[in-house]
mmCIF file of C-alpha atoms in Angstrom:
data_model
loop_
_atom_site.group_PDB
_atom_site.id
_atom_site.type_symbol
_atom_site.label_atom_id
_atom_site.label_comp_id
_atom_site.label_asym_id
_atom_site.label_seq_id
_atom_site.Cartn_x
_atom_site.Cartn_y
_atom_site.Cartn_z
ATOM 1 C CA MET A 1 -71.989 -19.257 55.183
ATOM 2 C CA GLU A 2 -71.519 -20.802 51.735
ATOM 3 C CA ASN A 3 -74.178 -18.530 50.244
ATOM 4 C CA SER A 4 -72.896 -15.283 51.785
ATOM 5 C CA ARG A 5 -71.310 -12.740 49.438
ATOM 6 C CA THR A 6 -67.887 -11.347 50.193
ATOM 7 C CA ASP A 7 -67.203 -7.620 49.991
ATOM 8 C CA THR A 8 -65.028 -8.238 46.938
ATOM 9 C CA GLN A 9 -67.898 -10.009 45.202
ATOM 10 C CA SER A 10 -70.174 -7.054 45.988
ATOM 11 C CA VAL A 11 -67.688 -4.628 44.438
ATOM 12 C CA GLN A 12 -67.313 -6.883 41.399
ATOM 13 C CA GLU A 13 -71.064 -6.979 40.808
ATOM 14 C CA VAL A 14 -71.376 -3.194 41.085
ATOM 15 C CA LEU A 15 -68.499 -2.552 38.710
ATOM 16 C CA GLY A 16 -69.598 -5.222 36.247
ATOM 17 C CA GLY A 17 -66.067 -6.549 35.896
ATOM 18 C CA SER A 18 -63.080 -7.843 37.805
ATOM 19 C CA ALA A 19 -62.804 -6.199 41.206
ATOM 20 C CA VAL A 20 -59.141 -7.154 41.161
ATOM 21 C CA GLN A 21 -58.555 -4.503 38.507
ATOM 22 C CA LYS A 22 -61.024 -1.915 39.807
ATOM 23 C CA VAL A 23 -60.363 -1.403 43.529
ATOM 24 C CA GLY A 24 -57.035 -1.459 45.333
ATOM 25 C CA SER A 25 -55.173 -0.040 48.313
ATOM 26 C CA PHE A 26 -52.082 2.086 48.824
ATOM 27 C CA ARG A 27 -49.849 3.202 51.675
ATOM 28 C CA TYR A 28 -47.170 5.879 52.019
ATOM 29 C CA LEU A 29 -44.582 6.080 54.812
ATOM 30 C CA ILE A 30 -43.115 9.560 55.298
ATOM 31 C CA ALA A 31 -39.819 8.644 56.991
ATOM 32 C CA GLN A 32 -38.893 6.177 54.257
ATOM 33 C CA ASP A 33 -40.464 8.262 51.463
ATOM 34 C CA GLN A 34 -41.874 4.931 50.335
ATOM 35 C CA TRP A 35 -45.103 4.058 48.522
ATOM 36 C CA HIS A 36 -46.763 0.644 48.536
ATOM 37 C CA TRP A 37 -49.312 -0.182 45.831
ATOM 38 C CA SER A 38 -51.504 -3.238 45.823
ATOM 39 C CA ASP A 39 -51.530 -5.241 42.592
ATOM 40 C CA GLU A 40 -54.894 -3.659 41.807
ATOM 41 C CA VAL A 41 -53.569 -0.092 42.023
ATOM 42 C CA ALA A 42 -50.604 -1.065 39.861
ATOM 43 C CA ALA A 43 -53.046 -2.512 37.296
ATOM 44 C CA ILE A 44 -55.115 0.690 37.287
ATOM 45 C CA HIS A 45 -51.928 2.525 36.290
ATOM 46 C CA GLY A 46 -51.158 -0.096 33.624
ATOM 47 C CA TYR A 47 -48.489 -2.142 35.414
ATOM 48 C CA GLY A 48 -48.270 -5.809 36.268
ATOM 49 C CA ALA A 49 -47.874 -7.133 39.809
ATOM 50 C CA GLY A 50 -44.479 -6.162 41.205
ATOM 51 C CA GLU A 51 -43.441 -4.558 37.916
ATOM 52 C CA VAL A 52 -42.815 -1.100 39.332
ATOM 53 C CA SER A 53 -41.691 0.423 42.636
ATOM 54 C CA PRO A 54 -43.900 3.519 42.896
ATOM 55 C CA THR A 55 -42.403 6.881 43.810
ATOM 56 C CA THR A 56 -43.976 10.269 44.379
ATOM 57 C CA GLU A 57 -42.609 11.392 41.004
ATOM 58 C CA LEU A 58 -44.185 8.407 39.231
ATOM 59 C CA LEU A 59 -47.473 8.913 41.066
ATOM 60 C CA LEU A 60 -47.727 12.552 40.006
ATOM 61 C CA ALA A 61 -46.511 11.813 36.477
ATOM 62 C CA HIS A 62 -49.590 9.611 35.969
ATOM 63 C CA LYS A 63 -52.008 12.361 37.043
ATOM 64 C CA HIS A 64 -53.774 14.127 34.220
ATOM 65 C CA PRO A 65 -52.018 17.477 33.591
ATOM 66 C CA ASP A 66 -55.221 19.402 34.331
ATOM 67 C CA ASP A 67 -55.678 17.626 37.696
ATOM 68 C CA ARG A 68 -52.070 17.220 38.849
ATOM 69 C CA GLU A 69 -51.735 20.446 40.845
ATOM 70 C CA ARG A 70 -54.993 19.853 42.734
ATOM 71 C CA VAL A 71 -54.024 16.281 43.686
ATOM 72 C CA GLU A 72 -50.530 17.362 44.740
ATOM 73 C CA ARG A 73 -52.063 20.025 46.989
ATOM 74 C CA ALA A 74 -54.370 17.452 48.629
ATOM 75 C CA ILE A 75 -51.438 15.122 49.347
ATOM 76 C CA ASP A 76 -49.437 18.012 50.827
ATOM 77 C CA ASP A 77 -52.347 18.959 53.100
ATOM 78 C CA LEU A 78 -52.505 15.429 54.441
ATOM 79 C CA LEU A 79 -48.770 15.062 55.033
ATOM 80 C CA ARG A 80 -48.324 18.529 56.522
ATOM 81 C CA GLU A 81 -51.533 18.907 58.515
ATOM 82 C CA GLY A 82 -52.856 15.373 58.835
ATOM 83 C CA LYS A 83 -56.010 16.104 56.819
ATOM 84 C CA SER A 84 -57.835 13.170 55.274
ATOM 85 C CA PHE A 85 -58.701 13.570 51.608
ATOM 86 C CA SER A 86 -61.054 12.328 48.941
ATOM 87 C CA SER A 87 -60.355 13.188 45.325
ATOM 88 C CA ARG A 88 -62.029 12.324 42.047
ATOM 89 C CA HIS A 89 -59.594 12.993 39.228
ATOM 90 C CA ARG A 90 -58.084 11.592 36.066
ATOM 91 C CA ILE A 91 -54.918 9.592 35.580
ATOM 92 C CA VAL A 92 -53.122 8.643 32.369
ATOM 93 C CA ASP A 93 -52.130 4.989 32.524
ATOM 94 C CA ARG A 94 -49.009 3.429 31.047
ATOM 95 C CA ARG A 95 -50.715 2.921 27.688
ATOM 96 C CA GLY A 96 -51.801 6.552 27.484
ATOM 97 C CA GLN A 97 -55.456 5.847 28.314
ATOM 98 C CA VAL A 98 -57.220 8.425 30.477
ATOM 99 C CA ARG A 99 -58.910 6.806 33.463
ATOM 100 C CA HIS A 100 -61.276 8.369 35.990
ATOM 101 C CA VAL A 101 -60.463 7.392 39.565
ATOM 102 C CA LEU A 102 -61.594 8.094 43.089
ATOM 103 C CA VAL A 103 -58.794 8.165 45.671
ATOM 104 C CA VAL A 104 -59.590 8.159 49.392
ATOM 105 C CA GLY A 105 -56.723 8.665 51.841
ATOM 106 C CA ASP A 106 -56.601 8.712 55.610
ATOM 107 C CA ARG A 107 -53.841 9.667 58.033
ATOM 108 C CA LEU A 108 -51.608 6.817 59.194
ATOM 109 C CA THR A 109 -50.306 7.130 62.754
ATOM 110 C CA ASP A 110 -47.948 5.250 65.045
ATOM 111 C CA PRO A 111 -49.057 3.892 68.467
ATOM 112 C CA SER A 112 -48.432 7.328 70.037
ATOM 113 C CA GLY A 113 -50.737 9.036 67.549
ATOM 114 C CA SER A 114 -47.977 10.777 65.581
ATOM 115 C CA LEU A 115 -48.497 11.097 61.830
ATOM 116 C CA ILE A 116 -46.238 8.693 59.919
ATOM 117 C CA GLY A 117 -47.944 8.583 56.522
ATOM 118 C CA THR A 118 -51.169 7.932 54.704
ATOM 119 C CA GLU A 119 -53.132 4.927 53.503
ATOM 120 C CA GLY A 120 -56.287 4.432 51.530
ATOM 121 C CA PHE A 121 -57.676 3.060 48.302
ATOM 122 C CA TYR A 122 -58.310 3.715 44.615
ATOM 123 C CA VAL A 123 -61.556 3.006 42.791
ATOM 124 C CA ASP A 124 -61.425 2.966 38.983
ATOM 125 C CA LEU A 125 -64.575 4.801 37.869
ATOM 126 C CA THR A 126 -63.850 4.782 34.149
ATOM 127 C CA ASP A 127 -66.671 2.381 33.313
ATOM 128 C CA VAL A 128 -68.951 3.106 36.281
ATOM 129 C CA HIS A 129 -72.187 5.008 35.759
ATOM 130 C CA GLU A 130 -72.919 7.877 38.129
ATOM 131 C CA GLY A 131 -75.922 6.123 39.637
ATOM 132 C CA GLU A 132 -73.741 3.199 40.721
ATOM 133 C CA LEU A 133 -71.093 5.317 42.460
ATOM 134 C CA LYS A 134 -72.593 5.361 45.961
ATOM 135 C CA GLU A 135 -73.025 1.583 46.065
ATOM 136 C CA THR A 136 -69.503 1.150 44.729
ATOM 137 C CA MET A 137 -68.103 3.460 47.379
ATOM 138 C CA ASP A 138 -70.009 1.795 50.213
ATOM 139 C CA ALA A 139 -68.642 -1.603 49.212
ATOM 140 C CA ALA A 140 -65.110 -0.273 48.761
ATOM 141 C CA VAL A 141 -65.081 1.519 52.119
ATOM 142 C CA LYS A 142 -66.346 -1.582 53.887
ATOM 143 C CA ASP A 143 -63.767 -3.768 52.159
ATOM 144 C CA PHE A 144 -60.982 -1.347 53.045
ATOM 145 C CA ALA A 145 -62.047 -1.235 56.701
ATOM 146 C CA VAL A 146 -62.055 -5.039 56.948
ATOM 147 C CA SER A 147 -58.645 -5.274 55.271
ATOM 148 C CA ARG A 148 -57.173 -2.601 57.513
ATOM 149 C CA ALA A 149 -58.472 -4.259 60.681
ATOM 150 C CA VAL A 150 -57.022 -7.705 59.947
ATOM 151 C CA ILE A 151 -53.691 -6.227 58.837
ATOM 152 C CA GLU A 152 -53.503 -4.278 62.106
ATOM 153 C CA GLN A 153 -54.176 -7.511 64.015
ATOM 154 C CA ALA A 154 -51.356 -9.309 62.230
ATOM 155 C CA LYS A 155 -49.022 -6.344 62.784
ATOM 156 C CA GLY A 156 -49.788 -6.398 66.502
ATOM 157 C CA MET A 157 -48.928 -10.080 66.682
ATOM 158 C CA LEU A 158 -45.564 -9.513 64.999
ATOM 159 C CA MET A 159 -44.846 -6.538 67.267
ATOM 160 C CA LEU A 160 -45.495 -8.637 70.380
ATOM 161 C CA VAL A 161 -43.603 -11.746 69.299
ATOM 162 C CA TYR A 162 -40.559 -10.047 67.763
ATOM 163 C CA GLY A 163 -40.418 -6.883 69.858
ATOM 164 C CA ILE A 164 -40.528 -4.585 66.814
ATOM 165 C CA ASN A 165 -42.442 -1.383 66.087
ATOM 166 C CA ALA A 166 -45.465 -0.985 63.828
ATOM 167 C CA ASP A 167 -43.474 0.163 60.779
ATOM 168 C CA ARG A 168 -41.116 -2.815 60.904
ATOM 169 C CA ALA A 169 -44.022 -5.206 61.421
ATOM 170 C CA PHE A 170 -45.703 -3.824 58.294
ATOM 171 C CA ASP A 171 -42.414 -4.127 56.390
ATOM 172 C CA VAL A 172 -42.213 -7.813 57.366
ATOM 173 C CA LEU A 173 -45.776 -8.449 56.197
ATOM 174 C CA THR A 174 -45.150 -6.592 52.923
ATOM 175 C CA TRP A 175 -41.955 -8.559 52.323
ATOM 176 C CA ARG A 176 -43.684 -11.905 52.854
ATOM 177 C CA SER A 177 -46.567 -10.776 50.661
ATOM 178 C CA GLN A 178 -44.174 -9.963 47.824
ATOM 179 C CA GLN A 179 -42.001 -13.043 48.329
ATOM 180 C CA THR A 180 -44.964 -15.416 48.255
ATOM 181 C CA ASN A 181 -47.060 -13.464 45.722
ATOM 182 C CA THR A 182 -49.896 -13.393 48.266
ATOM 183 C CA LYS A 183 -52.238 -10.465 48.784
ATOM 184 C CA LEU A 184 -51.413 -8.617 51.991
ATOM 185 C CA ARG A 185 -54.939 -8.988 53.332
ATOM 186 C CA THR A 186 -54.925 -12.757 52.669
ATOM 187 C CA LEU A 187 -51.537 -13.142 54.331
ATOM 188 C CA ALA A 188 -52.739 -11.220 57.391
ATOM 189 C CA GLN A 189 -55.957 -13.251 57.598
ATOM 190 C CA ASN A 190 -53.985 -16.500 57.481
ATOM 191 C CA ILE A 191 -51.628 -15.348 60.230
ATOM 192 C CA VAL A 192 -54.478 -14.286 62.510
ATOM 193 C CA ALA A 193 -56.381 -17.532 61.912
ATOM 194 C CA SER A 194 -53.321 -19.750 62.363
ATOM 195 C CA VAL A 195 -52.069 -18.158 65.588
ATOM 196 C CA ASP A 196 -55.133 -19.231 67.572
ATOM 197 C CA GLY A 197 -54.041 -22.186 69.700
ATOM 198 C CA ASN A 198 -50.850 -22.781 67.707
ATOM 199 C CA VAL A 199 -48.486 -20.336 69.435
ATOM 200 C CA PRO A 200 -48.343 -21.324 73.104
ATOM 201 C CA PHE A 201 -47.189 -18.889 75.805
ATOM 202 C CA ASP A 202 -45.646 -20.153 79.022
ATOM 203 C CA ASP A 203 -47.020 -19.232 82.433
ATOM 204 C CA GLU A 204 -44.350 -16.594 83.035
ATOM 205 C CA SER A 205 -45.176 -14.801 79.788
ATOM 206 C CA ARG A 206 -48.853 -14.808 80.686
ATOM 207 C CA ARG A 207 -48.070 -13.522 84.180
ATOM 208 C CA ILE A 208 -46.131 -10.591 82.732
ATOM 209 C CA PHE A 209 -48.929 -9.794 80.304
ATOM 210 C CA ASP A 210 -51.523 -10.118 83.087
ATOM 211 C CA HIS A 211 -49.646 -7.432 84.978
ATOM 212 C CA LEU A 212 -49.473 -5.194 81.915
ATOM 213 C CA LEU A 213 -53.215 -5.580 81.364
ATOM 214 C CA LEU A 214 -54.102 -4.812 84.981
ATOM 215 C CA THR A 215 -51.877 -1.715 85.080
ATOM 216 C CA ALA A 216 -52.750 -0.408 81.593
ATOM 217 C CA HIS A 217 -54.762 2.447 83.140
ATOM 218 C CA GLN A 218 -51.498 3.869 84.485
ATOM 219 C CA SER A 219 -48.699 5.505 82.539
ATOM 220 C CA PRO A 220 -45.560 3.326 82.178
ATOM 221 C CA ASP A 221 -43.657 5.677 84.534
ATOM 222 C CA ASP A 222 -46.321 5.412 87.247
ATOM 223 C CA ALA A 223 -46.407 1.629 86.944
ATOM 224 C CA ALA A 224 -42.610 1.427 87.170
ATOM 225 C CA ALA A 225 -42.576 3.646 90.256
ATOM 226 C CA GLN A 226 -45.256 1.523 91.923
ATOM 227 C CA ASN A 227 -43.271 -1.649 91.182
ATOM 228 C CA SER A 228 -40.169 -0.039 92.686
ATOM 229 C CA ASP A 229 -42.037 0.899 95.845
ATOM 230 C CA SER A 230 -43.454 -2.597 96.181
ATOM 231 C CA SER A 231 -40.098 -4.288 95.719
ATOM 232 C CA SER A 232 -38.421 -2.000 98.267
ATOM 233 C CA GLY A 233 -41.098 -2.717 100.860
ATOM 234 C CA GLY A 234 -42.199 0.937 100.907
#
């Protein structure tokens, strides 16, 4: 295991520089009209960690004037129709430097499948040669998938323990990430790793969950009706 390369290391080698500054994630929640940028995405735009609270206006203001309308249309398509998008375009960072970026966004849904926003990642292509793009993208997609999976695991744990929905669970993780200056993925990984064997459940809690597992093929209404029939002796 000591000799294995992490996805971040793979991205760093492809880009020939610090992956921290070259690849980063974002998330947008429709109901709150709220953007979340990783430190890497902030750096691509020329900001330090936690220096700016991104808004839609700020996001579009950084798009190159010749590309702004096209990017805005792609975002609208996703938020209105749930279409995923992939866009190569230019941004103008805080220092006025034009940067070439690839932005990949996917629909973000709640447990019922309803669209609640978008999430994805940026890749700074300014110093990447065309021949290296596919390898860069493969590494970035893989890294994003791993990050997303572990964050979803941590969210599920918070939802179960605190009885909160997915949005609130993500808000809690984001808050702790900002408060402790810890990357969201790292925080989620630590939570998932630490929970194993360290958060005991009593027999009654397990019994309730056993029942939920064994009746998961039924709708909640059907399961409730069956429980009512059983308790009434019918």
